[in-house]
Short mmCIF file of C-alpha atoms and ligand atoms in Angstrom, two decimals:
data_model
loop_
_atom_site.label_atom_id
_atom_site.label_comp_id
_atom_site.label_asym_id
_atom_site.label_seq_id
_atom_site.Cartn_x
_atom_site.Cartn_y
_atom_site.Cartn_z
CA UNK A 282 -15.47 -25.02 7.17
CA UNK A 283 -12.60 -24.22 9.36
CA UNK A 284 -13.50 -22.99 12.53
CA UNK A 285 -11.36 -20.96 14.94
CA UNK A 286 -11.95 -19.78 18.61
CA UNK A 287 -10.84 -16.85 20.97
CA UNK A 288 -7.62 -17.40 23.29
CA UNK A 289 -9.02 -16.13 26.86
CA UNK A 290 -7.59 -16.87 30.58
CA UNK A 291 -6.06 -19.98 29.01
CA UNK A 292 -8.99 -20.70 26.81
CA UNK A 293 -10.31 -21.29 24.00
CA UNK A 294 -13.09 -19.64 24.05
CA UNK A 295 -16.19 -18.91 20.87
CA UNK A 296 -17.21 -15.61 21.66
CA UNK A 297 -19.93 -13.84 22.17
CA UNK A 298 -21.26 -13.76 18.43
CA UNK A 299 -19.89 -15.81 15.42
CA UNK A 300 -18.72 -14.52 12.01
CA UNK A 301 -17.03 -15.82 8.70
CA UNK A 302 -14.13 -14.50 7.27
CA UNK A 303 -14.24 -14.57 3.08
CA UNK A 304 -10.95 -16.51 0.92
CA UNK A 305 -10.05 -13.72 -1.06
CA UNK A 306 -8.96 -15.62 -4.05
CA UNK A 307 -12.22 -17.23 -4.18
CA UNK A 308 -14.71 -13.92 -2.93
CA UNK A 309 -16.69 -16.64 -0.55
CA UNK A 310 -17.04 -17.95 2.50
CA UNK A 311 -14.55 -19.99 3.75
CA UNK A 312 -14.40 -20.01 8.44
CA UNK A 313 -16.53 -19.38 11.03
CA UNK A 314 -14.66 -17.24 13.63
CA UNK A 315 -15.13 -16.00 17.36
CA UNK A 316 -16.53 -12.31 17.84
CA UNK A 317 -15.50 -10.49 20.25
CA UNK A 318 -17.47 -7.83 21.59
CA UNK A 319 -17.25 -5.61 24.96
CA UNK A 320 -17.84 -9.05 27.59
CA UNK A 321 -14.73 -10.89 26.23
CA UNK A 322 -12.48 -7.62 25.72
CA UNK A 323 -14.03 -7.49 29.67
CA UNK A 324 -12.62 -10.35 30.84
CA UNK A 325 -9.24 -10.84 28.79
CA UNK A 326 -8.48 -7.95 29.92
CA UNK A 327 -9.88 -8.44 34.19
CA UNK A 328 -7.48 -12.10 33.09
CA UNK A 329 -4.88 -9.68 31.78
CA UNK A 330 -3.91 -7.64 34.94
CA UNK A 331 -5.15 -10.66 37.16
CA UNK A 332 -1.61 -12.44 35.20
CA UNK A 333 0.03 -9.59 36.15
CA UNK A 334 -0.14 -9.24 39.49
CA UNK A 335 -1.18 -12.21 40.81
CA UNK A 336 0.41 -16.10 39.66
CA UNK A 337 3.28 -17.39 38.07
CA UNK A 338 3.97 -15.08 35.17
CA UNK A 339 4.45 -11.95 38.44
CA UNK A 340 6.88 -13.93 39.81
CA UNK A 341 9.31 -16.04 37.06
CA UNK A 342 12.58 -14.50 36.97
CA UNK A 343 13.85 -13.24 33.16
CA UNK A 344 15.52 -16.05 32.63
CA UNK A 345 12.64 -17.56 32.76
CA UNK A 346 10.08 -15.88 30.70
CA UNK A 347 13.22 -15.96 27.81
CA UNK A 348 13.52 -20.39 28.48
CA UNK A 349 9.08 -19.13 27.17
CA UNK A 350 10.28 -17.40 24.07
CA UNK A 351 13.38 -19.67 23.01
CA UNK A 352 9.66 -22.20 24.17
CA UNK A 353 7.60 -19.85 21.74
CA UNK A 354 10.06 -18.98 18.85
CA UNK A 355 11.39 -22.83 18.03
CA UNK A 356 6.74 -24.07 18.08
CA UNK A 357 5.82 -20.97 15.64
CA UNK A 358 9.39 -22.23 13.04
CA UNK A 359 8.16 -25.42 13.81
CA UNK A 360 4.42 -24.74 12.35
CA UNK A 361 5.32 -21.77 10.28
CA UNK A 362 3.92 -23.79 6.45
CA UNK A 363 0.74 -24.55 9.15
CA UNK A 364 1.02 -20.50 9.76
CA UNK A 365 1.89 -19.64 6.27
CA UNK A 366 -1.00 -21.53 4.33
CA UNK A 367 -3.84 -19.68 6.89
CA UNK A 368 -2.45 -16.97 6.41
CA UNK A 369 -2.65 -17.26 2.14
CA UNK A 370 -5.96 -18.93 2.67
CA UNK A 371 -7.18 -15.94 5.35
CA UNK A 372 -5.62 -12.91 4.07
CA UNK A 373 -4.71 -13.82 -0.31
CA UNK A 374 -1.32 -12.94 0.53
CA UNK A 375 0.80 -15.24 -1.55
CA UNK A 376 2.13 -18.83 0.21
CA UNK A 377 5.48 -17.31 -0.88
CA UNK A 378 5.49 -14.66 1.31
CA UNK A 379 4.05 -15.94 4.18
CA UNK A 380 6.22 -18.56 4.47
CA UNK A 381 9.25 -16.88 4.35
CA UNK A 382 7.82 -14.31 6.53
CA UNK A 383 6.50 -17.05 8.89
CA UNK A 384 9.82 -18.38 8.98
CA UNK A 385 11.29 -15.32 9.74
CA UNK A 386 8.07 -14.25 12.55
CA UNK A 387 10.21 -17.44 15.53
CA UNK A 388 14.00 -15.10 14.83
CA UNK A 389 12.14 -12.29 16.21
CA UNK A 390 10.75 -13.86 18.74
CA UNK A 391 14.28 -15.92 19.57
CA UNK A 392 15.18 -12.85 19.41
CA UNK A 393 13.40 -11.29 22.65
CA UNK A 394 13.22 -14.40 24.41
CA UNK A 395 17.94 -12.85 23.98
CA UNK A 396 16.04 -9.48 25.42
CA UNK A 397 13.72 -11.56 28.75
CA UNK A 398 17.18 -10.56 30.81
CA UNK A 399 19.71 -8.13 29.59
CA UNK A 400 16.71 -5.18 30.35
CA UNK A 401 18.48 -3.43 33.34
CA UNK A 402 18.33 -1.00 36.18
CA UNK A 403 20.58 1.32 36.87
CA UNK A 404 22.25 3.05 39.78
CA UNK A 405 22.19 6.26 39.80
CA UNK A 406 25.71 8.47 41.20
CA UNK A 407 22.69 11.02 44.05
CA UNK A 408 24.27 13.81 44.53
CA UNK A 409 23.89 13.49 48.30
CA UNK A 410 25.95 11.62 50.40
CA UNK A 411 23.12 9.53 52.88
CA UNK A 412 21.84 8.03 49.41
CA UNK A 413 20.82 5.25 47.71
CA UNK A 414 18.70 6.18 44.20
CA UNK A 415 18.15 3.20 41.77
CA UNK A 416 16.26 2.73 38.70
CA UNK A 417 13.98 -0.13 38.27
CA UNK A 418 12.31 -0.88 35.05
CA UNK A 419 9.64 -2.82 35.72
CA UNK A 420 6.45 -4.17 33.36
CA UNK A 421 4.91 -0.93 31.86
CA UNK A 422 1.10 -2.69 33.04
CA UNK A 423 -1.67 -4.88 30.45
CA UNK A 424 -0.82 -3.62 26.98
CA UNK A 425 -3.49 -3.73 24.38
CA UNK A 426 -2.42 -4.70 20.79
CA UNK A 427 -4.55 -3.89 17.66
CA UNK A 428 -3.48 -5.57 14.61
CA UNK A 429 -4.73 -5.63 10.62
CA UNK A 430 -5.35 -8.00 7.93
CA UNK A 431 -1.80 -7.63 6.10
CA UNK A 432 1.03 -9.79 7.95
CA UNK A 433 -0.67 -10.11 11.41
CA UNK A 434 1.79 -12.55 12.39
CA UNK A 435 4.60 -10.62 12.09
CA UNK A 436 3.30 -7.54 13.08
CA UNK A 437 1.11 -9.16 16.09
CA UNK A 438 5.26 -10.24 17.80
CA UNK A 439 7.03 -7.38 17.00
CA UNK A 440 5.07 -6.71 19.82
CA UNK A 441 4.34 -9.21 21.87
CA UNK A 442 7.83 -10.16 21.62
CA UNK A 443 9.53 -6.78 23.76
CA UNK A 444 6.32 -6.50 25.50
CA UNK A 445 6.68 -10.92 27.25
CA UNK A 446 10.46 -10.13 26.93
CA UNK A 447 9.99 -7.01 30.06
CA UNK A 448 7.56 -9.25 30.64
CA UNK A 449 4.43 -7.22 30.10
CA UNK A 450 0.33 -8.78 29.79
CA UNK A 451 -1.72 -8.65 27.25
CA UNK A 452 -5.04 -8.59 25.03
CA UNK A 453 -3.31 -8.90 21.11
CA UNK A 454 -6.72 -7.54 18.76
CA UNK A 455 -6.72 -9.77 15.81
CA UNK A 456 -7.93 -7.85 12.52
CA UNK A 457 -11.32 -8.37 11.58
CA UNK A 458 -9.82 -9.75 8.29
CA UNK A 459 -7.48 -13.04 8.42
CA UNK A 460 -7.77 -13.53 11.82
CA UNK A 461 -7.29 -16.85 11.53
CA UNK A 462 -3.16 -17.36 11.93
CA UNK A 463 -2.92 -15.43 14.93
CA UNK A 464 -6.32 -17.38 16.60
CA UNK A 465 -4.49 -21.12 15.59
CA UNK A 466 -0.51 -18.85 17.02
CA UNK A 467 -2.69 -19.10 20.37
CA UNK A 468 -2.35 -22.23 20.73
CA UNK A 469 1.82 -22.03 20.65
CA UNK A 470 1.74 -19.86 22.83
CA UNK A 471 -0.62 -22.49 24.95
CA UNK A 472 2.02 -25.45 24.13
CA UNK A 473 4.38 -23.39 24.66
CA UNK A 474 3.62 -22.57 28.35
CA UNK A 475 2.98 -19.37 29.20
CA UNK A 476 0.93 -18.60 31.60
CA UNK A 477 -3.45 -18.04 31.90
CA UNK A 478 -4.03 -14.87 31.17
CA UNK A 479 -0.37 -13.67 30.17
CA UNK A 480 -1.18 -13.44 26.05
CA UNK A 481 -4.64 -13.18 25.56
CA UNK A 482 -6.02 -13.10 21.94
CA UNK A 483 -9.37 -12.00 20.61
CA UNK A 484 -11.12 -10.71 17.28
CA UNK A 485 -13.44 -8.88 16.56
CA UNK A 486 -13.99 -5.94 15.36
CA UNK A 487 -12.88 -2.53 14.76
CA UNK A 488 -15.73 -0.31 16.09
CA UNK A 489 -16.84 -2.63 19.28
CA UNK A 490 -14.08 -4.88 20.17
CA UNK A 491 -11.18 -2.15 18.87
CA UNK A 492 -12.79 0.99 20.68
CA UNK A 493 -14.01 -1.42 23.96
CA UNK A 494 -10.60 -2.59 23.80
CA UNK A 495 -7.79 0.78 23.76
CA UNK A 496 -10.31 1.97 26.03
CA UNK A 497 -10.36 -0.62 28.81
CA UNK A 498 -9.53 1.61 31.70
CA UNK A 499 -7.47 -1.12 32.99
CA UNK A 500 -5.20 -0.62 29.80
CA UNK A 501 -2.11 1.22 30.50
CA UNK A 502 -0.45 1.61 27.09
CA UNK A 503 -2.14 0.35 23.40
CA UNK A 504 -0.13 -1.02 21.14
CA UNK A 505 -1.67 -0.27 17.78
CA UNK A 506 -0.82 -0.80 12.98
CA UNK A 507 -2.71 0.35 10.81
CA UNK A 508 -4.95 3.34 9.45
CA UNK A 509 -4.18 6.88 10.30
CA UNK A 510 -7.32 7.50 10.96
CA UNK A 511 -8.15 4.59 13.10
CA UNK A 512 -5.16 5.47 15.17
CA UNK A 513 -7.29 8.80 15.63
CA UNK A 514 -9.97 7.10 17.33
CA UNK A 515 -7.82 5.04 19.12
CA UNK A 516 -6.43 7.43 20.89
CA UNK A 517 -8.77 9.59 21.62
CA UNK A 518 -10.54 6.14 23.44
CA UNK A 519 -6.58 5.92 24.43
CA UNK A 520 -7.04 9.24 25.96
CA UNK A 521 -10.34 7.99 28.65
CA UNK A 522 -7.33 6.56 30.46
CA UNK A 523 -4.45 8.61 29.43
CA UNK A 524 -3.08 5.41 28.34
CA UNK A 525 0.43 5.72 26.21
CA UNK A 526 0.53 4.14 22.70
CA UNK A 527 2.80 3.80 20.14
CA UNK A 528 1.27 3.90 17.13
CA UNK A 529 2.52 2.51 13.22
CA UNK A 530 0.59 3.69 10.35
CA UNK A 531 0.08 3.81 7.04
CA UNK A 532 3.05 5.37 4.33
CA UNK A 533 3.72 6.64 0.74
CA UNK A 534 6.89 6.26 0.90
CA UNK A 535 9.11 7.53 -1.63
CA UNK A 536 11.53 5.73 -3.88
CA UNK A 537 13.70 7.78 -5.30
CA UNK A 538 16.52 6.63 -8.52
CA UNK A 539 19.29 8.72 -10.04
CA UNK A 540 20.43 8.19 -13.80
CA UNK A 541 23.83 7.10 -11.76
CA UNK A 542 21.98 4.42 -10.11
CA UNK A 543 22.15 0.39 -11.76
CA UNK A 544 19.03 0.56 -12.60
CA UNK A 545 18.14 -3.25 -13.73
CA UNK A 546 18.56 -3.81 -9.14
CA UNK A 547 16.81 0.29 -8.85
CA UNK A 548 13.31 -2.07 -11.73
CA UNK A 549 13.50 -4.90 -9.32
CA UNK A 550 13.74 -2.93 -6.22
CA UNK A 551 10.08 -0.80 -7.08
CA UNK A 552 8.56 -4.50 -7.62
CA UNK A 553 9.80 -5.83 -4.58
CA UNK A 554 9.00 -2.54 -2.98
CA UNK A 555 5.42 -2.08 -5.04
CA UNK A 556 3.49 -4.98 -6.37
CA UNK A 557 4.97 -7.29 -3.01
CA UNK A 558 2.12 -8.16 -0.97
CA UNK A 559 -0.05 -7.59 -3.53
CA UNK A 560 0.94 -3.45 -2.30
CA UNK A 561 -0.31 -3.99 0.47
CA UNK A 562 2.64 -3.27 2.66
CA UNK A 563 2.86 -0.19 5.21
CA UNK A 564 5.63 -0.08 3.61
CA UNK A 565 5.60 0.40 -0.81
CA UNK A 566 7.82 2.32 -2.33
CA UNK A 567 3.89 3.45 -4.34
CA UNK A 568 6.07 7.13 -5.06
CA UNK A 569 8.52 6.29 -7.88
CA UNK A 570 10.84 9.92 -8.35
CA UNK A 571 12.73 8.84 -11.11
CA UNK A 572 15.24 12.00 -13.20
CA UNK A 573 13.71 12.67 -16.57
CA UNK A 574 16.88 11.75 -18.38
CA UNK A 575 16.16 8.32 -17.88
CA UNK A 576 12.49 8.09 -16.91
CA UNK A 577 11.18 6.29 -20.70
CA UNK A 578 14.33 3.68 -20.23
CA UNK A 579 13.39 2.81 -16.71
CA UNK A 580 9.47 2.82 -17.45
CA UNK A 581 9.13 0.59 -19.84
CA UNK A 582 11.79 -1.37 -17.87
CA UNK A 583 9.70 -1.39 -15.39
CA UNK A 584 6.40 -2.04 -17.50
CA UNK A 585 8.46 -5.37 -18.95
CA UNK A 586 8.54 -6.61 -15.11
CA UNK A 587 4.80 -5.64 -13.84
CA UNK A 588 3.09 -7.00 -16.64
CA UNK A 589 5.59 -10.39 -16.87
CA UNK A 590 4.23 -10.89 -12.45
CA UNK A 591 2.06 -14.37 -12.80
CA UNK A 592 -0.74 -13.79 -10.98
CA UNK A 593 -2.35 -16.41 -9.61
CA UNK A 594 -4.28 -18.80 -7.01
CA UNK A 595 -2.01 -17.01 -3.52
CA UNK A 596 -1.34 -20.65 -2.37
CA UNK A 597 1.45 -20.68 -5.47
CA UNK A 598 4.13 -21.56 -5.63
CA UNK A 599 5.04 -19.95 -8.57
CA UNK A 600 1.88 -16.89 -7.65
CA UNK A 601 3.71 -13.70 -7.23
CA UNK A 602 0.64 -11.61 -7.04
CA UNK A 603 -2.00 -12.31 -5.11
CA UNK A 604 -5.77 -11.08 -4.15
CA UNK A 605 -6.14 -8.60 -2.35
CA UNK A 606 -7.22 -9.09 1.07
CA UNK A 607 -10.57 -6.96 0.98
CA UNK A 608 -13.02 -6.34 -1.57
CA UNK A 609 -13.24 -3.21 -0.05
CA UNK A 610 -9.65 -3.27 -0.67
CA UNK A 611 -9.77 -3.73 -5.34
CA UNK A 612 -12.36 -1.01 -4.41
CA UNK A 613 -10.77 0.76 -3.00
CA UNK A 614 -7.49 0.83 -4.89
CA UNK A 615 -10.22 1.11 -7.86
CA UNK A 616 -11.90 4.70 -7.47
CA UNK A 617 -8.19 5.84 -6.52
CA UNK A 618 -7.35 4.74 -9.82
CA UNK A 619 -10.68 6.58 -11.05
CA UNK A 620 -10.18 9.69 -9.37
CA UNK A 621 -5.91 10.21 -10.71
CA UNK A 622 -6.16 9.68 -14.05
CA UNK A 623 -9.63 12.54 -14.17
CA UNK A 624 -7.09 14.82 -12.06
CA UNK A 625 -4.31 13.81 -15.40
CA UNK A 626 -2.45 10.07 -14.80
CA UNK A 627 -1.76 8.33 -17.36
CA UNK A 628 -2.00 4.65 -17.37
CA UNK A 629 1.44 3.02 -18.08
CA UNK A 630 0.01 -0.47 -17.28
CA UNK A 631 -2.63 -2.53 -15.10
CA UNK A 632 -5.64 -0.17 -14.49
CA UNK A 633 -7.90 -2.79 -14.99
CA UNK A 634 -10.82 -3.98 -12.32
CA UNK A 635 -9.95 -7.75 -14.16
CA UNK A 636 -13.28 -9.01 -14.73
CA UNK A 637 -13.80 -12.81 -12.04
CA UNK A 638 -13.68 -13.99 -8.49
CA UNK A 639 -11.79 -13.04 -5.78
CA UNK A 640 -10.45 -9.18 -5.42
CA UNK A 641 -7.68 -9.19 -7.63
CA UNK A 642 -5.89 -6.86 -9.68
CA UNK A 643 -3.52 -6.11 -11.01
CA UNK A 644 0.43 -3.98 -11.15
CA UNK A 645 -0.88 0.01 -12.48
CA UNK A 646 2.76 1.94 -12.88
CA UNK A 647 0.60 5.64 -13.05
CA UNK A 648 2.18 8.11 -14.26
CA UNK A 649 1.66 12.29 -12.83
CA UNK A 650 4.02 13.86 -13.63
CA UNK A 651 3.38 17.92 -13.85
CA UNK A 652 -0.03 16.68 -12.47
CA UNK A 653 -2.12 17.17 -9.06
CA UNK A 654 -2.35 12.94 -9.10
CA UNK A 655 -4.70 11.37 -5.69
CA UNK A 656 -2.38 9.04 -6.60
CA UNK A 657 0.94 11.22 -4.64
CA UNK A 658 -0.68 11.67 -1.78
CA UNK A 659 -3.38 9.69 -1.00
CA UNK A 660 -2.83 5.19 0.25
CA UNK A 661 -3.48 3.08 -2.41
CA UNK A 662 -2.73 -0.56 0.38
CA UNK A 663 -1.84 -2.05 -3.01
CA UNK A 664 -0.30 -2.84 -6.17
CA UNK A 665 -0.47 0.79 -7.63
CA UNK A 666 2.39 3.10 -8.91
CA UNK A 667 2.98 6.95 -9.03
CA UNK A 668 5.34 8.12 -11.54
CA UNK A 669 7.18 11.55 -11.21
CA UNK A 670 10.26 12.82 -12.35
CA UNK A 671 12.92 15.18 -11.48
CA UNK A 672 16.09 17.36 -12.65
CA UNK A 673 18.29 18.70 -9.29
CA UNK A 674 18.68 16.39 -6.61
CA UNK A 675 17.15 19.10 -4.56
CA UNK A 676 13.95 19.52 -6.04
CA UNK A 677 14.13 14.98 -6.17
CA UNK A 678 14.11 15.34 -2.38
CA UNK A 679 11.66 18.58 -2.01
CA UNK A 680 9.22 15.91 -3.57
CA UNK A 681 10.37 13.24 -1.20
CA UNK A 682 9.09 15.05 1.26
CA UNK A 683 5.98 16.50 -0.39
CA UNK A 684 3.93 14.44 2.10
CA UNK A 685 2.12 14.19 5.50
CA UNK A 686 2.97 10.38 5.82
CA UNK A 687 6.97 9.60 6.50
CA UNK A 688 7.59 5.99 7.07
CA UNK A 689 9.98 4.54 4.63
CA UNK A 690 12.39 5.72 1.41
CA UNK A 691 14.49 4.79 -1.34
CA UNK A 692 17.75 5.81 -2.75
CA UNK A 693 19.26 4.28 -5.88
CA UNK A 694 21.94 5.94 -6.99
CA UNK A 695 26.24 5.80 -7.24
CA UNK A 696 26.52 8.85 -6.25
CA UNK A 697 28.16 8.15 -2.32
CA UNK A 698 28.60 12.07 -0.93
CA UNK A 699 24.91 12.64 -2.44
CA UNK A 700 23.46 9.35 -0.81
CA UNK A 701 24.95 10.45 2.58
CA UNK A 702 22.84 14.65 1.44
CA UNK A 703 19.47 12.61 0.94
CA UNK A 704 20.13 10.12 4.05
CA UNK A 705 19.94 13.29 6.47
CA UNK A 706 18.00 14.96 4.29
CA UNK A 707 14.65 13.20 4.29
CA UNK A 708 12.29 13.23 6.50
CA UNK A 709 11.18 9.33 7.65
CA UNK A 710 11.46 6.51 10.18
CA UNK A 711 13.54 4.55 7.02
CA UNK A 712 16.06 5.29 4.75
CA UNK A 713 17.15 2.16 2.04
CA UNK A 714 20.13 2.44 -0.12
CA UNK A 715 20.38 0.18 -2.94
CA UNK A 716 18.02 -1.83 -1.16
CA UNK A 717 14.57 -1.94 -0.42
CA UNK A 718 12.15 -3.15 2.26
CA UNK A 719 15.01 -4.94 4.75
CA UNK A 720 13.40 -5.55 7.77
CA UNK A 721 14.51 -7.39 10.66
CA UNK A 722 14.68 -7.85 13.89
CA UNK A 723 17.70 -5.77 15.54
CA UNK A 724 16.50 -2.90 13.22
CA UNK A 725 14.04 0.37 15.12
CA UNK A 726 10.72 0.43 12.58
CA UNK A 727 8.54 2.99 13.09
CA UNK A 728 7.55 5.95 10.49
CA UNK A 729 7.35 10.32 11.29
CA UNK A 730 4.48 12.99 11.16
CA UNK A 731 1.03 10.73 9.99
CA UNK A 732 3.23 7.34 9.71
CA UNK A 733 3.42 7.36 12.78
CA UNK A 734 4.90 6.97 17.39
CA UNK A 735 7.23 4.83 18.49
CA UNK A 736 9.82 1.66 18.10
CA UNK A 737 9.36 -1.63 16.37
CA UNK A 738 12.31 -3.75 16.74
CA UNK A 739 15.92 -3.72 18.52
CA UNK A 740 16.85 -3.05 21.96
CA UNK A 741 13.95 0.62 22.72
CA UNK A 742 11.47 -1.84 22.06
CA UNK A 743 11.60 -3.84 24.91
CA UNK A 744 12.77 -0.63 26.96
CA UNK A 745 9.05 0.79 25.64
CA UNK A 746 7.16 -2.07 27.37
CA UNK A 747 9.09 -1.20 30.62
CA UNK A 748 8.28 1.89 33.36
CA UNK A 749 10.91 2.70 35.47
CA UNK A 750 10.67 3.09 39.42
CA UNK A 751 13.07 5.43 41.31
CA UNK A 752 14.47 3.61 44.49
CA UNK A 753 15.93 5.70 46.79
CA UNK A 754 16.80 4.06 50.80
CA UNK A 755 18.18 6.55 53.01
CA UNK A 756 22.38 4.55 54.18
CA UNK A 757 22.99 7.14 57.38
CA UNK A 758 20.99 6.35 60.98
CA UNK A 759 20.85 9.55 62.27
CA UNK A 760 17.39 11.51 62.77
CA UNK A 761 16.26 13.57 59.76
CA UNK A 762 16.78 16.54 60.29
CA UNK A 763 14.53 19.73 59.04
CA UNK A 764 11.27 18.91 57.83
CA UNK A 765 10.44 21.28 56.50
CA UNK A 766 12.96 21.62 53.56
CA UNK A 767 13.12 19.55 51.41
CA UNK A 768 16.47 17.09 50.46
P1 NAD B 823 -7.15 -0.50 9.82
O1 NAD B 823 -6.76 1.29 10.61
O2 NAD B 823 -8.69 -0.17 9.52
O3 NAD B 823 -7.80 -1.26 10.81
C1 NAD B 823 -6.87 -2.08 11.95
C2 NAD B 823 -7.24 -2.68 12.94
O4 NAD B 823 -7.89 -1.56 13.60
C3 NAD B 823 -7.17 -3.77 12.92
O5 NAD B 823 -7.97 -4.67 14.58
C4 NAD B 823 -9.92 -3.51 13.39
O6 NAD B 823 -10.31 -3.61 13.22
C5 NAD B 823 -9.47 -2.26 14.18
N1 NAD B 823 -10.19 -1.20 14.23
C6 NAD B 823 -10.77 0.10 12.91
N2 NAD B 823 -11.50 1.00 14.07
C7 NAD B 823 -11.15 0.53 15.64
C8 NAD B 823 -11.42 1.21 16.44
N3 NAD B 823 -12.21 2.30 15.90
N4 NAD B 823 -10.80 1.51 17.88
C9 NAD B 823 -9.72 0.13 18.31
N5 NAD B 823 -9.36 0.22 17.27
C10 NAD B 823 -10.28 -0.05 15.85
O7 NAD B 823 -6.36 -0.99 9.17
P2 NAD B 823 -6.29 -1.60 7.88
O8 NAD B 823 -7.23 -0.98 6.64
O9 NAD B 823 -7.36 -3.24 9.00
O10 NAD B 823 -4.54 -2.61 7.60
C11 NAD B 823 -4.42 -0.60 6.30
C12 NAD B 823 -3.50 -0.35 7.12
O11 NAD B 823 -1.92 -0.49 7.80
C13 NAD B 823 -2.56 0.71 6.12
O12 NAD B 823 -3.04 2.25 6.89
C14 NAD B 823 -1.24 0.92 5.79
O13 NAD B 823 -0.60 1.09 5.88
C15 NAD B 823 -1.00 0.09 7.24
N6 NAD B 823 -0.08 -0.23 8.71
C16 NAD B 823 1.24 0.35 8.52
C17 NAD B 823 1.69 -0.67 9.58
C18 NAD B 823 2.79 -0.87 9.95
O14 NAD B 823 3.63 -1.31 10.31
N7 NAD B 823 2.98 1.43 9.81
C19 NAD B 823 2.28 -1.79 8.58
C20 NAD B 823 1.10 -2.31 8.51
C21 NAD B 823 -0.38 -2.14 8.27
#
């Protein structure tokens, strides 16, 4: 059984307790994990605070920070196959996707390496003759980062990269489900030469480790990715020391297909949008909103594609859909389908939990047209597509916005003016037109409403890890005049 450790203050430690991680493809224990509790959290935050104010990191130039980030990017690229295999083993995400995604994670670190020495302050054209005033951008402080099980290396890179570029120090809490790749990544942080305490990586359970971290009095900012219910706990916890938060949460993203779209291309994008990563993607295009005149044709295309998907071992390069990450997730998907069918949704394909080992679930399509199905409102985080039809553009837009979430959306049409109207009208942080599930380090990513607030990716994400300090310098040698008048 493989053994993993936490990384605190530059050392690899066993953690206050241990637990077993389950291989989702077999349902059996496969690794022995460290469980950080309050004591470990406290040590990690203290180490991060010490590294922030004392020691080599605090004295480094931004260019030196950038060089370390470049080194880290190269190490991630060189170790991508190993990290990908660990992620696949521990979460069931298929090796085809983890390999490609982790190779791209290196580019995220490279992007933020280049940003490190471009985070500039400013000189203000102040309205007083005898004053020079500057804004300095300083690191926001010790950052707590809490990530979910899916894509832990990617979801942590979009936090660690900009935070390091900005000069912050951090404690990263991997999810208790599938922490192996992130715990292994700590070895690359160490090898790249980041000073002790700058990046601490732990794992543990949400209610103990996650809660202790998000309410720790020395934490200035909590960067969270996960579900809205957990986000509420995080916000309540962070209120204790008034830490700021950025929240990347779930979604129920609309995928709109008009009759004039290239249906083959739209169907492939829909398959990518809902069945890739076994649907465990925050941007899953889980609500298909299709023009009524092509509904049957499009659904038949989708059904054929869904039924042709190769389900199998996530470690096999040919597999297209692997298991869900946990038994809990498998039960949740089955229960929500059951509730939806009871409310009138019709199963087009899939829908049945398979017998046998592992946490598998087949690609499923639910026709929910004219039905108030819970599957249209609640996130599955699994391979389940809910379908409704529309007759007019206005109805398509109304259906798209009929959600408390607002993370992503897709529009498939050849009509340019309509595409422009919809990209303005849709209430979501991302609108993909004639494409879906595209990401880049250069493009901000984040949601509206229950999908959270704050953006990851792009230059602005690095600025979010800074706070400004206003410096006033009086340039006159004359004595200060009337002390009772504010200048
Ligand atoms: P989750 O909210 O259950 O857990 C996420 C993390 O929070 C885990 O590390 C967990 O240990 C921790 N946690 C749990 N309770 C906590 C508490 N009380 N205090 C502090 N931390 C706590 O999410 P999940 O089930 O692991 O992941 C699935 C969710 O993540 C879905 O809703 C999905 O949409 C969302 N997600 C969002 C994005 C995005 O970028 N918007 C990306 C991926 C996943």
